[in-house]
Short mmCIF file of C-alpha atoms in Angstrom, two decimals:
data_model
loop_
_atom_site.label_atom_id
_atom_site.label_comp_id
_atom_site.label_asym_id
_atom_site.label_seq_id
_atom_site.Cartn_x
_atom_site.Cartn_y
_atom_site.Cartn_z
CA MET A 22 0.00 0.00 0.00
CA ILE A 23 1.30 3.45 -0.90
CA ILE A 24 1.40 5.80 2.07
CA ILE A 25 1.11 9.49 1.23
CA ASN A 26 2.53 11.81 3.86
CA SER A 27 2.78 15.03 1.89
CA ILE A 28 1.56 16.67 -1.29
CA GLY A 29 4.95 15.93 -2.79
CA ASP A 30 4.37 12.22 -2.26
CA ALA A 31 1.46 12.42 -4.67
CA GLN A 32 4.01 12.34 -7.49
CA LYS A 33 4.42 8.64 -6.71
CA LEU A 34 0.89 7.91 -7.83
CA ASN A 35 -0.41 6.65 -11.11
CA LYS A 36 -4.06 6.64 -12.03
CA GLY A 37 -5.77 3.70 -10.34
CA ASP A 38 -3.20 3.35 -7.56
CA GLN A 39 -4.59 2.74 -4.09
CA TYR A 40 -3.11 4.85 -1.32
CA ILE A 41 -3.59 5.84 2.30
CA ILE A 42 -2.92 9.32 3.62
CA GLY A 43 -0.78 8.78 6.67
CA PHE A 44 -1.11 10.31 10.11
CA ASP A 45 -0.34 9.27 13.69
CA PHE A 46 -2.90 6.52 14.02
CA GLN A 47 -2.09 6.16 17.72
CA ASN A 48 -3.12 9.73 18.36
CA PRO A 49 -6.41 10.14 16.49
CA ILE A 50 -7.58 13.29 18.25
CA ASN A 51 -4.52 15.19 17.07
CA MET A 52 -4.94 14.13 13.47
CA ASN A 53 -4.32 17.08 11.15
CA ILE A 54 -7.58 17.07 9.21
CA LYS A 55 -6.63 20.18 7.27
CA LYS A 56 -3.42 18.62 6.03
CA ILE A 57 -5.20 15.43 4.98
CA GLU A 58 -7.77 17.48 3.10
CA GLN A 59 -5.05 19.45 1.33
CA ILE A 60 -3.30 16.27 0.23
CA GLN A 61 -6.52 14.63 -0.90
CA SER A 62 -7.58 17.72 -2.84
CA ALA A 63 -4.22 17.96 -4.55
CA ILE A 64 -4.42 14.34 -5.65
CA GLU A 65 -7.99 14.71 -6.89
CA LYS A 66 -6.97 17.75 -8.88
CA GLU A 67 -4.09 15.83 -10.42
CA PHE A 68 -6.39 13.02 -11.54
CA ASP A 69 -9.43 15.13 -12.35
CA SER A 70 -11.51 13.17 -14.85
CA THR A 71 -12.82 16.39 -16.37
CA LYS A 72 -9.30 17.15 -17.44
CA GLU A 73 -9.04 13.63 -18.83
CA LYS A 74 -12.21 13.98 -20.85
CA THR A 75 -11.07 17.13 -22.58
CA LYS A 76 -7.58 15.89 -23.29
CA LYS A 77 -6.94 15.27 -26.95
CA VAL A 78 -5.79 11.76 -27.78
CA MET B 206 -27.63 34.45 -55.63
CA SER B 207 -26.27 32.84 -58.71
CA GLY B 208 -25.43 29.16 -58.50
CA THR B 209 -22.31 29.54 -60.58
CA GLN B 210 -19.44 31.93 -60.44
CA SER B 211 -16.15 31.54 -62.18
CA GLY B 212 -12.96 33.42 -62.68
CA SER B 213 -9.25 32.87 -63.11
CA LEU B 214 -5.98 33.79 -61.46
CA GLY B 215 -2.87 33.74 -63.49
CA GLY B 216 0.37 35.57 -63.87
CA GLY B 217 1.01 35.00 -67.49
CA GLY B 218 1.38 31.25 -67.14
CA THR B 219 -1.38 28.69 -66.82
CA PRO B 220 -4.42 30.39 -65.36
CA THR B 221 -6.05 29.07 -62.19
CA ILE B 222 -9.72 28.68 -62.83
CA LEU B 223 -12.23 28.95 -60.00
CA THR B 224 -15.58 27.32 -60.68
CA ASP B 225 -18.54 27.07 -58.39
CA GLN B 226 -19.84 23.54 -58.14
CA ALA B 227 -23.47 22.63 -57.81
CA ASN B 228 -22.71 20.89 -54.48
CA GLY B 229 -21.55 24.11 -52.86
CA LEU B 230 -17.84 23.53 -53.28
CA LEU B 231 -15.43 25.62 -55.25
CA LEU B 232 -13.19 23.95 -57.82
CA VAL B 233 -9.72 25.44 -57.85
CA ASP B 234 -8.02 24.22 -61.00
CA ASN B 235 -4.47 25.32 -61.67
CA GLY B 236 -4.19 22.98 -64.58
CA SER B 237 -2.34 20.22 -62.76
CA THR B 238 -3.74 19.61 -59.25
CA PRO B 239 -7.39 20.62 -59.16
CA GLN B 240 -8.91 20.73 -55.69
CA GLU B 241 -12.32 21.42 -54.28
CA ALA B 242 -12.75 23.66 -51.28
CA GLN B 243 -15.66 24.81 -49.19
CA ARG B 244 -17.08 27.90 -50.80
CA PRO B 245 -17.12 30.90 -48.48
CA ILE B 246 -20.48 32.00 -49.72
CA LEU B 247 -23.55 31.19 -47.68
CA GLU B 248 -25.63 29.80 -50.46
CA GLN B 249 -25.67 26.13 -49.50
CA PRO B 250 -28.95 24.51 -48.57
CA ILE B 251 -29.74 24.03 -44.90
CA LEU B 252 -29.75 20.50 -43.53
CA ALA B 253 -31.93 20.11 -40.44
CA ASN B 254 -30.07 18.66 -37.48
CA ASN B 255 -32.34 15.66 -37.27
CA LEU B 256 -31.43 14.64 -40.83
CA ILE B 257 -27.70 14.50 -40.30
CA ASP B 258 -26.16 11.14 -41.07
CA PRO B 259 -23.47 10.66 -38.41
CA SER B 260 -21.79 7.99 -40.53
CA ASN B 261 -21.41 10.10 -43.63
CA ASP B 262 -21.84 13.74 -42.69
CA TRP B 263 -19.16 15.88 -41.21
CA PHE B 264 -18.62 19.08 -39.37
CA ASP B 265 -15.68 21.12 -40.53
CA MET B 266 -14.01 22.73 -37.58
CA TRP B 267 -10.88 24.53 -36.61
CA ASP B 268 -8.56 22.49 -34.39
CA VAL B 269 -6.69 25.03 -32.29
CA SER B 270 -4.06 22.63 -31.03
CA ALA B 271 -3.14 21.50 -34.52
CA ALA B 272 -3.81 24.93 -36.07
CA ARG B 273 -5.66 23.48 -39.03
CA MET B 274 -9.07 22.59 -40.30
CA VAL B 275 -10.27 19.09 -39.47
CA ARG B 276 -13.42 17.07 -40.02
CA VAL B 277 -15.38 15.45 -37.24
CA SER B 278 -18.41 13.20 -37.37
CA ALA B 279 -21.53 15.29 -37.37
CA MET B 280 -23.96 14.82 -34.49
CA ARG B 281 -27.56 14.13 -35.31
CA ALA B 282 -30.35 15.58 -33.24
CA SER B 283 -32.60 13.08 -31.56
CA GLN B 284 -36.31 13.05 -32.26
CA LEU B 285 -37.02 10.49 -29.60
CA THR B 286 -37.90 11.30 -26.04
CA TYR B 287 -35.10 9.35 -24.51
CA LYS B 288 -35.63 6.92 -21.73
CA ALA B 289 -35.44 7.62 -18.05
CA ASP B 290 -32.37 6.66 -16.13
CA GLY B 291 -33.58 3.44 -14.61
CA LEU B 292 -36.31 1.36 -13.08
CA ASN B 293 -39.14 3.46 -11.65
CA ASP B 294 -37.47 6.58 -12.93
CA THR B 295 -40.09 8.49 -14.86
CA ARG B 296 -38.02 11.50 -15.76
CA ALA B 297 -38.18 12.38 -19.41
CA GLY B 298 -35.45 14.12 -21.25
CA ASP B 299 -35.71 17.45 -22.97
CA LEU B 300 -35.04 17.14 -26.67
CA GLY B 301 -34.23 20.75 -27.19
CA SER B 302 -34.80 22.15 -30.64
CA ILE B 303 -33.55 20.40 -33.75
CA ASN B 304 -33.41 23.73 -35.52
CA SER B 305 -31.00 25.21 -33.04
CA GLY B 306 -27.58 24.33 -31.77
CA ILE B 307 -29.09 23.04 -28.52
CA TYR B 308 -30.57 19.62 -28.91
CA ALA B 309 -30.35 16.10 -27.55
CA VAL B 310 -27.91 14.10 -29.58
CA HIS B 311 -29.19 11.06 -31.45
CA ASP B 312 -26.81 8.64 -29.73
CA HIS B 313 -27.53 9.93 -26.23
CA ILE B 314 -27.53 6.67 -24.31
CA HIS B 315 -30.06 5.81 -21.65
CA PRO B 316 -30.38 4.06 -19.29
CA ILE B 317 -27.13 5.20 -17.84
CA LEU B 318 -24.01 3.16 -18.28
CA ALA B 319 -22.23 2.05 -15.16
CA ILE B 320 -18.52 2.62 -14.88
CA THR B 321 -16.07 -0.24 -14.83
CA ALA B 322 -15.22 -0.96 -11.23
CA PRO B 323 -11.61 -0.48 -10.12
CA PRO B 324 -9.87 -3.41 -8.42
CA THR B 325 -11.20 -4.25 -4.98
CA PRO B 326 -9.71 -1.89 -2.38
CA VAL B 327 -6.99 -3.43 -0.27
CA ILE B 328 -7.85 -3.04 3.41
CA THR B 329 -4.70 -2.34 5.40
CA LEU B 330 -3.92 -2.67 9.09
CA VAL B 331 -2.49 0.67 10.20
CA SER B 332 -2.40 0.29 13.97
CA GLY B 333 -2.35 -2.45 16.57
CA THR B 334 -1.66 -6.16 16.56
CA MET B 335 -4.97 -7.56 15.39
CA THR B 336 -5.27 -9.81 12.37
CA ILE B 337 -7.70 -8.66 9.72
CA THR B 338 -9.43 -10.76 7.08
CA PRO B 339 -11.44 -8.62 4.66
CA ILE B 340 -14.30 -10.22 2.79
CA LEU B 341 -16.26 -8.54 0.04
CA ILE B 342 -19.85 -9.36 0.93
CA SER B 343 -21.62 -8.18 -2.17
CA THR B 344 -21.12 -7.94 -5.82
CA THR B 345 -19.62 -4.60 -6.57
CA ILE B 346 -22.29 -1.96 -7.09
CA THR B 347 -21.43 0.30 -9.99
CA GLU B 348 -23.24 3.43 -11.11
CA GLU B 349 -22.66 6.08 -13.71
CA GLU B 350 -20.03 7.95 -11.76
CA CYS B 351 -19.33 5.85 -8.72
CA VAL B 352 -18.80 2.39 -7.35
CA THR B 353 -19.66 0.99 -3.93
CA PHE B 354 -18.02 -1.95 -2.19
CA GLN B 355 -19.62 -3.66 0.79
CA PHE B 356 -17.12 -5.22 3.15
CA ARG B 357 -17.06 -7.44 6.18
CA VAL B 358 -13.70 -7.48 7.90
CA GLN B 359 -12.94 -10.17 10.45
CA CYS B 360 -10.78 -8.72 13.24
CA ASP B 361 -9.01 -11.15 15.57
CA ILE B 362 -7.89 -8.87 18.35
CA PRO B 363 -5.47 -10.05 21.03
CA ILE B 364 -5.31 -8.73 24.56
CA HIS B 365 -3.71 -5.30 24.32
CA THR B 366 -2.87 -2.33 26.49
CA ASN B 367 -2.83 1.27 25.26
CA VAL B 368 -2.79 0.40 21.57
CA TRP B 369 -5.45 1.31 19.04
CA GLN B 370 -6.58 -1.39 16.67
CA ALA B 371 -7.32 0.23 13.34
CA PHE B 372 -7.42 -0.44 9.63
CA SER B 373 -7.64 1.94 6.68
CA ILE B 374 -9.57 1.87 3.45
CA PRO B 375 -7.47 3.22 0.60
CA SER B 376 -8.20 6.18 -1.59
CA ILE B 377 -7.82 5.53 -5.30
CA ALA B 378 -6.10 7.94 -7.66
CA GLY B 379 -8.77 9.10 -10.10
CA PHE B 380 -11.56 8.98 -7.53
CA LYS B 381 -12.59 11.47 -4.87
CA ALA B 382 -12.02 10.72 -1.20
CA PRO B 383 -13.88 7.50 -0.42
CA ILE B 384 -17.18 7.79 1.41
CA VAL B 385 -17.03 5.21 4.18
CA THR B 386 -20.01 4.18 6.27
CA VAL B 387 -19.69 1.79 9.20
CA ASN B 388 -22.86 -0.25 9.43
CA GLY B 389 -22.14 -2.15 12.61
CA THR B 390 -20.17 -4.94 14.20
CA TYR B 391 -20.68 -8.49 15.34
CA ARG B 392 -18.53 -9.58 18.30
CA GLN B 393 -18.59 -13.30 17.99
CA SER B 394 -16.37 -14.15 20.94
CA GLY B 395 -14.52 -12.50 23.80
CA SER B 396 -15.99 -10.18 26.38
CA PRO B 397 -13.45 -7.63 27.63
CA THR B 398 -14.22 -5.86 30.88
CA GLY B 399 -16.81 -3.17 30.28
CA TYR B 400 -18.38 -4.85 27.28
CA PRO B 401 -21.61 -6.85 27.06
CA VAL B 402 -21.22 -10.59 26.86
CA ALA B 403 -20.51 -12.01 23.41
CA PRO B 404 -21.92 -12.91 21.00
CA ILE B 405 -23.47 -9.55 20.35
CA MET B 406 -24.49 -7.38 17.45
CA GLY B 407 -23.67 -3.74 18.04
CA CYS B 408 -21.34 -1.05 16.86
CA GLU B 409 -17.90 -1.40 18.38
CA ALA B 410 -16.03 0.26 15.56
CA ALA B 411 -15.80 3.90 14.55
CA LEU B 412 -14.83 5.72 11.41
CA TRP B 413 -12.17 8.32 12.09
CA GLY B 414 -10.24 10.59 9.82
CA GLY B 415 -12.19 9.77 6.71
CA ASN B 416 -10.68 6.43 5.79
CA THR B 417 -9.70 4.76 9.06
CA ILE B 418 -11.85 2.49 11.17
CA TYR B 419 -10.94 1.97 14.83
CA VAL B 420 -12.16 -1.24 16.43
CA GLY B 421 -12.89 -1.60 20.14
CA SER B 422 -11.01 0.07 22.93
CA PHE B 423 -7.51 1.37 23.57
CA THR B 424 -7.12 -1.38 26.19
CA GLU B 425 -8.91 -4.75 26.30
CA ASN B 426 -8.15 -7.55 28.72
CA VAL B 427 -9.73 -10.36 26.70
CA ALA B 428 -9.05 -11.40 23.13
CA THR B 429 -12.00 -10.98 20.79
CA THR B 430 -13.16 -11.87 17.33
CA ARG B 431 -15.17 -9.07 15.76
CA TYR B 432 -16.66 -8.54 12.33
CA VAL B 433 -16.96 -5.00 11.05
CA HIS B 434 -19.42 -4.23 8.28
CA PHE B 435 -18.89 -1.11 6.23
CA ASN B 436 -19.58 0.33 2.81
CA VAL B 437 -17.11 2.36 0.83
CA LYS B 438 -18.18 4.44 -2.13
CA TYR B 439 -15.79 5.89 -4.67
CA VAL B 440 -16.90 8.77 -6.89
CA ILE B 441 -14.93 9.64 -10.00
CA ALA B 442 -12.74 12.70 -9.45
#
C-alpha cells in the first residue's frame, strides 16, 4: 500500500493506484484534518476526470 | 444568388480557374492539381439537425491545437424522447430544438451506463496487533459515476494495552475521497471488561479521519473476534 505523507508524495501515484494518507494513528484526536484534506484535494486535482475527458488523444 | 461563379488567377502562365460547383464547393483548378474547397459563400442549402447522417456527414471545424481545419463526425439531433435513467425513474429528457444548436444528440444513451469498477480496495492494518481478514460481501455496485463496495472485515484482536486497533480503506487515484459508512459490528467471541457478553451485534467500531476504522477500545483484557461491516463508495474525481 502506498502511504502518502505530503503533497509531494502524490508524485508517486499513477491513475488507479490505491493509497492511504498517513497520520499518527495512535493519536487520532490530534490528526491534522486540514493537512489530509489538502493532500486529498491535490491528488484529486491531479487526476481530475474532467481534465481527462477534454484531453486530446 | 447565382449558382455559378467563375474566374481565373494567373500571372502570365497557366491560369487558375475557379468554378462554383453545384454541391456548394469551389473547384480550384491550376491545370495540374485541381482541388475542391468549401465555398465561403452562404448559399448552401440548410440541412436540419435531425437529418444529419453521423456515418457520412461531417462538421468542418478549426482544431486550435493543430492549427488546421479538421473534419469530425456530425452529431444528429434526436427526435425520440429518450428513456429515463432506470427502473421506476419516470423522468423524461428534454429534446431541445432540432433547428438550433441546442438539442439532444441522437446517440444519447439511456439508461445510464455504469462505470467499470476499479480493483477491490486493499484493506490495510495501520495500527495495533490484530489480524484482519477482509471479505467482500456483495457484488460490486457500480453506477454512472461511482462504485460501492460492501465489506465485512474479520478482526481477531489479542489482549492489548494502550494500543489502538485500526485499519484503513485506501483512496484511489482518479476517484474522490472515499465515502465510508460503518454499518455495525458483530462480536462473535470475547468479552473484555466493560463490554456486554458475546456474541453480540452492536457497533464497536468507529470511522475516524475519513478512511480509518478503529475497532474496540484502547485497552482490552480479553481477546476478541469481531466482524466490522462497512460500505465504501468511490466517486470519480
